[in-house]
Short mmCIF file of C-alpha atoms in Angstrom, two decimals:
data_model
loop_
_atom_site.label_atom_id
_atom_site.label_comp_id
_atom_site.label_asym_id
_atom_site.label_seq_id
_atom_site.Cartn_x
_atom_site.Cartn_y
_atom_site.Cartn_z
CA THR P 26 25.05 0.42 61.25
CA GLN P 27 26.81 -0.73 64.38
CA LEU P 28 24.80 -3.19 66.45
CA LEU P 29 25.33 -4.46 69.97
CA GLU P 30 23.69 -7.74 70.94
CA GLN P 31 23.17 -8.42 74.62
CA SER P 32 22.46 -11.80 76.14
CA PRO P 33 20.55 -13.08 77.87
CA GLN P 34 17.63 -10.71 77.41
CA PHE P 35 16.14 -11.72 80.78
CA LEU P 36 17.78 -13.32 83.81
CA SER P 37 16.16 -14.26 87.11
CA ILE P 38 18.36 -15.65 89.87
CA GLN P 39 18.42 -16.15 93.64
CA GLU P 40 20.35 -13.90 95.96
CA GLY P 41 23.89 -15.18 96.42
CA GLU P 42 24.27 -16.67 92.96
CA ASN P 43 26.87 -15.60 90.41
CA LEU P 44 25.98 -14.49 86.88
CA THR P 45 27.52 -13.27 83.66
CA VAL P 46 25.89 -11.18 80.94
CA TYR P 47 27.35 -10.58 77.51
CA CYS P 48 27.57 -7.80 74.95
CA ASN P 49 28.70 -8.68 71.42
CA SER P 50 29.20 -6.81 68.17
CA SER P 51 30.72 -7.31 64.74
CA SER P 52 32.10 -3.75 64.97
CA VAL P 53 35.14 -2.41 66.76
CA PHE P 54 34.48 0.32 69.30
CA SER P 55 36.85 2.90 70.74
CA SER P 56 35.30 2.31 74.14
CA LEU P 57 32.60 0.25 75.72
CA GLN P 58 30.47 1.31 78.64
CA TRP P 59 28.08 -0.44 80.99
CA TYR P 60 25.07 1.26 82.53
CA ARG P 61 22.44 0.16 85.04
CA GLN P 62 18.92 1.48 84.80
CA GLU P 63 16.30 1.21 87.53
CA PRO P 64 12.56 1.58 86.90
CA GLY P 65 11.53 5.19 86.41
CA GLU P 66 15.08 6.46 86.16
CA GLY P 67 17.69 7.11 83.52
CA PRO P 68 20.70 4.83 82.96
CA VAL P 69 23.63 5.38 85.31
CA LEU P 70 27.19 4.75 84.17
CA LEU P 71 28.94 1.86 85.92
CA VAL P 72 32.22 1.61 84.02
CA THR P 73 34.07 2.47 80.82
CA VAL P 74 36.63 0.11 79.25
CA VAL P 75 38.87 1.30 76.44
CA THR P 76 41.75 -1.16 75.99
CA GLY P 77 41.39 -4.60 74.43
CA GLY P 78 41.65 -7.25 77.14
CA GLU P 79 41.02 -4.72 79.91
CA VAL P 80 39.43 -5.96 83.13
CA LYS P 81 37.87 -3.59 85.67
CA LYS P 82 36.37 -4.43 89.03
CA LEU P 83 33.73 -2.47 90.88
CA LYS P 84 33.11 -4.23 94.21
CA ARG P 85 31.30 -7.45 93.22
CA LEU P 86 31.08 -6.51 89.53
CA THR P 87 33.83 -7.48 87.06
CA PHE P 88 33.86 -6.03 83.55
CA GLN P 89 35.98 -7.31 80.70
CA PHE P 90 36.60 -5.85 77.24
CA GLY P 91 37.42 -8.36 74.52
CA ASP P 92 40.89 -8.41 72.97
CA ALA P 93 39.49 -7.25 69.62
CA ARG P 94 37.35 -4.53 71.27
CA LYS P 95 34.16 -6.00 69.83
CA ASP P 96 32.66 -7.64 72.91
CA SER P 97 32.40 -7.32 76.65
CA SER P 98 31.11 -9.21 79.65
CA LEU P 99 29.81 -8.27 83.07
CA HIS P 100 30.17 -10.77 85.90
CA ILE P 101 28.41 -10.30 89.24
CA THR P 102 29.55 -12.32 92.23
CA ALA P 103 27.11 -13.17 95.03
CA ALA P 104 24.23 -11.17 93.57
CA GLN P 105 22.11 -9.06 95.91
CA THR P 106 18.52 -7.85 95.52
CA GLY P 107 19.90 -4.35 95.03
CA ASP P 108 21.56 -5.53 91.79
CA THR P 109 18.13 -5.84 90.18
CA GLY P 110 17.81 -3.64 87.12
CA LEU P 111 18.34 -3.29 83.38
CA TYR P 112 21.99 -3.58 82.38
CA LEU P 113 22.89 -1.79 79.18
CA CYS P 114 26.12 -1.91 77.23
CA ALA P 115 27.04 0.92 74.89
CA GLY P 116 29.78 1.20 72.28
CA GLY P 117 31.52 4.50 71.63
CA SER P 118 32.43 5.71 68.15
CA ASN P 119 32.66 9.23 66.69
CA TYR P 120 31.61 10.70 70.04
CA LYS P 121 28.25 8.93 69.95
CA LEU P 122 27.07 5.87 71.82
CA THR P 123 25.22 2.90 70.34
CA PHE P 124 23.26 1.00 72.96
CA GLY P 125 22.37 -2.65 73.21
CA LYS P 126 18.80 -3.58 74.17
CA GLY P 127 19.83 -4.61 77.64
CA THR P 128 19.66 -7.53 80.04
CA LEU P 129 16.87 -7.32 82.60
CA LEU P 130 18.21 -8.86 85.81
CA THR P 131 15.97 -9.84 88.70
CA VAL P 132 17.59 -11.00 91.92
CA ASN P 133 15.11 -12.75 94.16
CA PRO P 134 15.51 -12.85 97.97
CA ASP B 20 19.34 19.53 92.16
CA ALA B 21 19.91 16.84 89.53
CA ASP B 22 22.75 17.30 87.04
CA VAL B 23 20.35 16.76 84.12
CA THR B 24 16.73 17.82 84.61
CA GLN B 25 13.92 16.85 82.29
CA THR B 26 10.45 18.37 82.31
CA PRO B 27 7.76 17.23 82.40
CA ARG B 28 8.27 13.79 84.00
CA ASN B 29 5.00 12.52 82.62
CA ARG B 30 2.74 13.82 79.87
CA ILE B 31 -0.39 12.61 78.16
CA THR B 32 -1.29 14.39 74.94
CA LYS B 33 -3.70 13.95 72.07
CA THR B 34 -2.87 12.94 68.51
CA GLY B 35 -2.02 15.97 66.39
CA LYS B 36 -0.94 18.21 69.26
CA ARG B 37 2.44 19.91 69.38
CA ILE B 38 4.46 19.13 72.46
CA MET B 39 7.84 20.20 73.77
CA LEU B 40 10.07 18.26 76.15
CA GLU B 41 12.72 20.27 77.93
CA CYS B 42 16.16 19.40 79.21
CA SER B 43 18.57 21.48 81.24
CA GLN B 44 21.95 20.56 82.66
CA THR B 45 24.36 21.90 85.27
CA LYS B 46 27.30 19.69 84.21
CA GLY B 47 28.81 22.35 81.95
CA HIS B 48 28.96 19.78 79.14
CA ASP B 49 28.92 20.89 75.52
CA ARG B 50 27.33 17.76 74.11
CA MET B 51 23.66 16.93 74.53
CA TYR B 52 21.52 14.11 73.18
CA TRP B 53 17.90 13.01 72.95
CA TYR B 54 17.05 9.30 73.03
CA ARG B 55 13.79 7.41 73.12
CA GLN B 56 13.41 4.06 74.83
CA ASP B 57 10.83 1.47 73.82
CA PRO B 58 10.38 -2.03 75.26
CA GLY B 59 12.33 -4.50 73.15
CA LEU B 60 13.98 -1.78 71.08
CA GLY B 61 16.39 -0.25 73.55
CA LEU B 62 17.64 3.33 73.42
CA ARG B 63 17.60 4.99 70.01
CA LEU B 64 19.19 8.35 69.18
CA ILE B 65 16.82 11.06 67.93
CA TYR B 66 19.02 14.16 67.74
CA TYR B 67 22.30 15.34 69.15
CA SER B 68 24.17 18.62 69.50
CA PHE B 69 27.89 19.11 70.05
CA ASP B 70 27.61 22.83 70.79
CA VAL B 71 25.06 25.65 70.67
CA LYS B 72 25.31 26.09 66.89
CA ASP B 73 25.42 22.41 66.05
CA ILE B 74 22.38 20.17 65.48
CA ASN B 75 22.55 16.66 64.02
CA LYS B 76 19.95 14.04 63.18
CA GLY B 77 20.15 10.68 64.83
CA GLU B 78 18.78 7.38 63.60
CA ILE B 79 15.07 8.20 64.18
CA SER B 80 14.62 11.97 63.70
CA ASP B 81 11.48 11.92 61.53
CA GLY B 82 8.58 13.63 63.30
CA TYR B 83 10.86 15.38 65.78
CA SER B 84 12.74 18.68 65.93
CA VAL B 85 15.13 20.17 68.47
CA SER B 86 16.37 23.52 69.65
CA ARG B 87 19.62 24.23 71.51
CA GLN B 88 18.77 27.50 73.23
CA ALA B 89 21.97 27.67 75.28
CA GLN B 90 24.81 25.42 76.32
CA ALA B 91 22.69 24.17 79.19
CA LYS B 92 19.34 23.76 77.41
CA PHE B 93 18.23 21.35 74.71
CA SER B 94 14.54 20.88 73.91
CA LEU B 95 12.78 18.25 71.83
CA SER B 96 9.54 18.99 69.98
CA LEU B 97 6.95 16.74 68.45
CA GLU B 98 5.28 18.92 65.82
CA SER B 99 2.19 16.75 65.46
CA ALA B 100 2.18 13.90 67.97
CA ILE B 101 1.11 10.43 66.87
CA PRO B 102 0.45 7.33 69.02
CA ASN B 103 3.63 5.50 67.95
CA GLN B 104 5.62 8.32 69.55
CA THR B 105 4.45 7.00 72.92
CA ALA B 106 7.73 6.17 74.68
CA LEU B 107 10.16 7.06 77.42
CA TYR B 108 12.38 9.98 76.36
CA PHE B 109 15.82 10.65 77.79
CA CYS B 110 18.14 13.60 77.55
CA ALA B 111 21.85 12.98 78.10
CA THR B 112 25.05 15.01 78.20
CA SER B 113 28.73 14.27 77.73
CA ASP B 114 31.96 16.21 78.03
CA THR B 115 33.71 17.48 74.90
CA GLY B 116 36.24 14.97 73.67
CA GLN B 117 35.64 12.76 76.69
CA ILE B 118 33.39 10.08 75.21
CA ASN B 119 35.17 7.57 77.39
CA TYR B 120 33.77 9.27 80.48
CA GLY B 121 30.24 8.30 79.54
CA TYR B 122 26.91 10.01 79.41
CA THR B 123 24.91 11.56 82.22
CA PHE B 124 21.21 10.92 81.75
CA GLY B 125 18.16 12.72 83.05
CA SER B 126 15.35 10.84 84.76
CA GLY B 127 13.26 10.74 81.62
CA THR B 128 9.88 11.93 80.36
CA ARG B 129 7.16 9.34 79.94
CA LEU B 130 5.05 10.50 77.00
CA THR B 131 1.72 8.98 76.06
CA VAL B 132 -0.04 10.01 72.85
CA VAL B 133 -3.72 9.06 72.77
#
């Protein structure tokens, strides 16, 4: 069974601070995706990374895929209250996704 | 209209009742999935279907069944609901061979079994 461990489980910060959340596995994935989920809604895809060492930027969010394709990180610069939500990583293999349990981020004004 | 529509959004049912959750999509995707989400346990795969004639069990299929009525429709049934099936249920779709493009999720059905 492929497992994805996300850390930290909970994170509460002030607006304007920077943060990094992590997604780690002992398994190699063909791709790794990050989703954000807001209360009462389904997860929404933020980014997909497929190449070891790949870095993608989405405005203030920077995503990195580990060289060995087993881990990933999400860095948010100058967090805003609108960044509040549950951040999920998901590893792709055999056309199915395995999800981590998520990091619940709260950005306080 | 949403790309992936789930009905109902909320449902309270009694133990032992049969209940069906429905999912329809306008994405034109072949692949559809049912997940349940529980606090502290994340999203877990119940069933998935890669085309109309294909049904596969996920990691937690016991107590559930599915029907793929058409490319656009995938329903989940609880034959005899029990309280530990209380959860948030999500339907998702993905494009054939395009796993790297990610899943599109519905808004979920919050099911409570009393």
